[in-house]
XYZ file of N, CA and C in Angstrom:
231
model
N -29.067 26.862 33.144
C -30.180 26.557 32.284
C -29.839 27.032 30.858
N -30.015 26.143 29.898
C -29.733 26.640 28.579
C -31.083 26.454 27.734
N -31.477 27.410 26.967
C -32.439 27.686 26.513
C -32.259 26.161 25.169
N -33.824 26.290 25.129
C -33.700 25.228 24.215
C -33.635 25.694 22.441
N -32.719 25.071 21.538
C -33.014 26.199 19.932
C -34.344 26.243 19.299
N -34.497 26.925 18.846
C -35.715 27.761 18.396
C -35.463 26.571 16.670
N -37.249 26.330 16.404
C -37.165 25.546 15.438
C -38.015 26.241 14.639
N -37.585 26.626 13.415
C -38.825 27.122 12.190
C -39.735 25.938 11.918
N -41.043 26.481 11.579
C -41.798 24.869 11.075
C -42.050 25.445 9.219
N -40.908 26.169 8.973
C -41.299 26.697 7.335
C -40.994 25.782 6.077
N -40.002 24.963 6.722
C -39.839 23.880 5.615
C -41.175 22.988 5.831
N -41.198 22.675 6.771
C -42.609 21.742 6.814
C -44.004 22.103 6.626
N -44.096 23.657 6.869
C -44.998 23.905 6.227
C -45.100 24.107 4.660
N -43.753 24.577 4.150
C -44.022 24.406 2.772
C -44.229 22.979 2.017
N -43.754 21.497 2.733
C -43.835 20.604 2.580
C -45.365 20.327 2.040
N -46.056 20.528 3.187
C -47.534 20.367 3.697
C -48.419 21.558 2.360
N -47.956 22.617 2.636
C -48.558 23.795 1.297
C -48.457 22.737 0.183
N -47.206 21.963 -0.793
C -46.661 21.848 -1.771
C -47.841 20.469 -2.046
N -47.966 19.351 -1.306
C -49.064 18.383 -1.136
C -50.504 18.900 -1.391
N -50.648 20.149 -0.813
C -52.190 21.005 -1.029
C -52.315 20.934 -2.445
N -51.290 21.732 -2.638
C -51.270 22.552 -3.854
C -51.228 21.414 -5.457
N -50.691 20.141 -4.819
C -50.538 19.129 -5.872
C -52.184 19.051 -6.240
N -52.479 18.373 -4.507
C -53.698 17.585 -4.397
C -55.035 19.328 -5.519
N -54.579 20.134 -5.414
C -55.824 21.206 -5.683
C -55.346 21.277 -7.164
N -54.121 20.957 -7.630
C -54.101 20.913 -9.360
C -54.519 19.586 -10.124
N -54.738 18.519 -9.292
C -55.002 17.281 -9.608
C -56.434 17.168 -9.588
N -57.333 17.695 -8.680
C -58.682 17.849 -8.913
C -59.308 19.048 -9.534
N -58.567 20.011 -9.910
C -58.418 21.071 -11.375
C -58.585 20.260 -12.609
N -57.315 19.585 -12.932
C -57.468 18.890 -14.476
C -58.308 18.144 -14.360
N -58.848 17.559 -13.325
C -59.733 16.440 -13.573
C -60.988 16.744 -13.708
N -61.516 18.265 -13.062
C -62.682 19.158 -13.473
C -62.407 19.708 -15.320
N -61.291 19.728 -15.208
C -61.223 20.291 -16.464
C -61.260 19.194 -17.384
N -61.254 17.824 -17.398
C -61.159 17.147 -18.510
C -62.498 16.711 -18.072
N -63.582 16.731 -17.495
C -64.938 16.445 -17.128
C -65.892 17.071 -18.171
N -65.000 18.978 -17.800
C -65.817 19.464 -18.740
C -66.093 19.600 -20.616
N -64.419 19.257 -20.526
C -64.246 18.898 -21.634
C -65.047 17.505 -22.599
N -64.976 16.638 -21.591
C -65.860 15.416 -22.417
C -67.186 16.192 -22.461
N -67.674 16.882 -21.209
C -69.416 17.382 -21.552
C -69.526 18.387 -22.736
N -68.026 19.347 -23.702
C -68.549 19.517 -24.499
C -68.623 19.075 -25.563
N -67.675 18.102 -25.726
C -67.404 17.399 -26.666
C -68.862 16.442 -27.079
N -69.306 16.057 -25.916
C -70.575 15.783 -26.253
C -71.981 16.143 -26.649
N -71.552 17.162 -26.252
C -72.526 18.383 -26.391
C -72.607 18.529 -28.164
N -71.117 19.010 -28.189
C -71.206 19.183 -29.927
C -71.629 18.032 -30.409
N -71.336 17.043 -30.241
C -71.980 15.735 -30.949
C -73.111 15.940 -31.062
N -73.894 15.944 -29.783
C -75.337 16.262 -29.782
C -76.001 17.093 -30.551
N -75.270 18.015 -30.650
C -75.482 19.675 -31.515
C -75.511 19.245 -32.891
N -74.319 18.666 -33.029
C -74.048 18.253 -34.988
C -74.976 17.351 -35.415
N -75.322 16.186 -34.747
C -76.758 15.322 -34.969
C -78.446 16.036 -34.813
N -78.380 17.223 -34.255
C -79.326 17.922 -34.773
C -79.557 18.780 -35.355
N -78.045 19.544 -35.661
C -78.442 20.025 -36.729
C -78.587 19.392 -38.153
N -77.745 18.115 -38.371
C -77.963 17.005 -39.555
C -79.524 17.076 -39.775
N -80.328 16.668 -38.421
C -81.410 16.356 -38.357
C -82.209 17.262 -39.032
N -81.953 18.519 -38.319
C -83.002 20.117 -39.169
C -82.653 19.989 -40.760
N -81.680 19.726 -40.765
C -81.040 20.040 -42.228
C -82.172 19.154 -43.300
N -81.865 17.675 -42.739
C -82.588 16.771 -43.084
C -84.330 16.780 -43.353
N -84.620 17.880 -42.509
C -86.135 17.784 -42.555
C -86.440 18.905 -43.213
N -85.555 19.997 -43.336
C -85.379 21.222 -44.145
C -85.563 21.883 -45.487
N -84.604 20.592 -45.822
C -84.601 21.072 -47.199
C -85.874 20.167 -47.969
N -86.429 21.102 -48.878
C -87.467 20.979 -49.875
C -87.132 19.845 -50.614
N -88.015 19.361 -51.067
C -87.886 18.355 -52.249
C -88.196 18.907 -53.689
N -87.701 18.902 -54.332
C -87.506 19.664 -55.508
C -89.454 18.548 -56.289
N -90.081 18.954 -56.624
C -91.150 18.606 -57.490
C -91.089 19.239 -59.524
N -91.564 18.035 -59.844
C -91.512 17.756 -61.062
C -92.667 19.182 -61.808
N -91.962 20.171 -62.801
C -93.278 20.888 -63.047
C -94.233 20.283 -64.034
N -95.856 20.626 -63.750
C -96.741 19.667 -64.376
C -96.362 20.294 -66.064
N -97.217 19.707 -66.893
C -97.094 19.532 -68.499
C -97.865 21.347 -68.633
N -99.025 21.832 -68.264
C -99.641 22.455 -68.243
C -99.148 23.453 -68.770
N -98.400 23.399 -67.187
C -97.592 24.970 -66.815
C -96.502 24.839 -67.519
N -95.465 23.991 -68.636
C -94.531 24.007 -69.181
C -95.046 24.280 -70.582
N -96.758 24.526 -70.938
C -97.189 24.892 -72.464
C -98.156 26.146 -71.862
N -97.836 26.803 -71.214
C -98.627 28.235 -70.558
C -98.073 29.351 -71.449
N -98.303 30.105 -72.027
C -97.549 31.616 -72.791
C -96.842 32.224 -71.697
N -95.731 32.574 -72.542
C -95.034 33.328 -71.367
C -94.974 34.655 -71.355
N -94.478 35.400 -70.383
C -94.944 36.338 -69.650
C -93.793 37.284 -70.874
N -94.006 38.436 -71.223
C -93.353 39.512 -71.764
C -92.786 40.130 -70.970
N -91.419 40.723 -70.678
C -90.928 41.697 -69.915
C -90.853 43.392 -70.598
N -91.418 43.996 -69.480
C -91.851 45.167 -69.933
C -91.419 46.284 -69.454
C-alpha cells in the first residue's frame, strides 16, 4: 500500500483570497467615487446658496434725501 501525496490547497487558496480581495477593492472605489460625486454636489448646492444669501444680503445702498445733506453739522468736541 502506498500512501497517497499529500496536496497543499495554499496556492488555491491564495488564488481564491486574491479574487476576494480584487472583487472588495473594486466595490471600495466604487463607494468611493459615489461619495465623491455626493460631495461634489453637495458643494454645488452649498455655493448656490450661499450666492443666494449673499444675494438677498447685501443692502441696497439709498440715495441721501436733500434735507439731511443742508442739516448743520455736528462739531467734534
Amino acid at each position: 500500500m502506498i500512501p497517497e501525496g499529500f496536496r497543499f490547497s495554499t496556492e488555491q487558496r491564495a488564488k481564491e483570497r486574491e479574487k476576494f480581495d480584487e472583487g472588495v477593492r473594486v466595490k471600495q472605489k466604487e463607494k468611493e467615487r459615489e461619495l465623491e460625486e455626493e460631495r461634489a454636489a453637495k458643494a454645488v448646492e452649498d455655493e448656490r446658496g450661499i450666492k443666494e444669501m449673499r444675494r438677498r444680503a447685501v443692502p441696497k445702498a439709498n440715495s441721501i434725501p436733500e434735507w439731511y445733506a443742508r442739516m448743520p453739522k455736528k462739531k467734534a468736541g
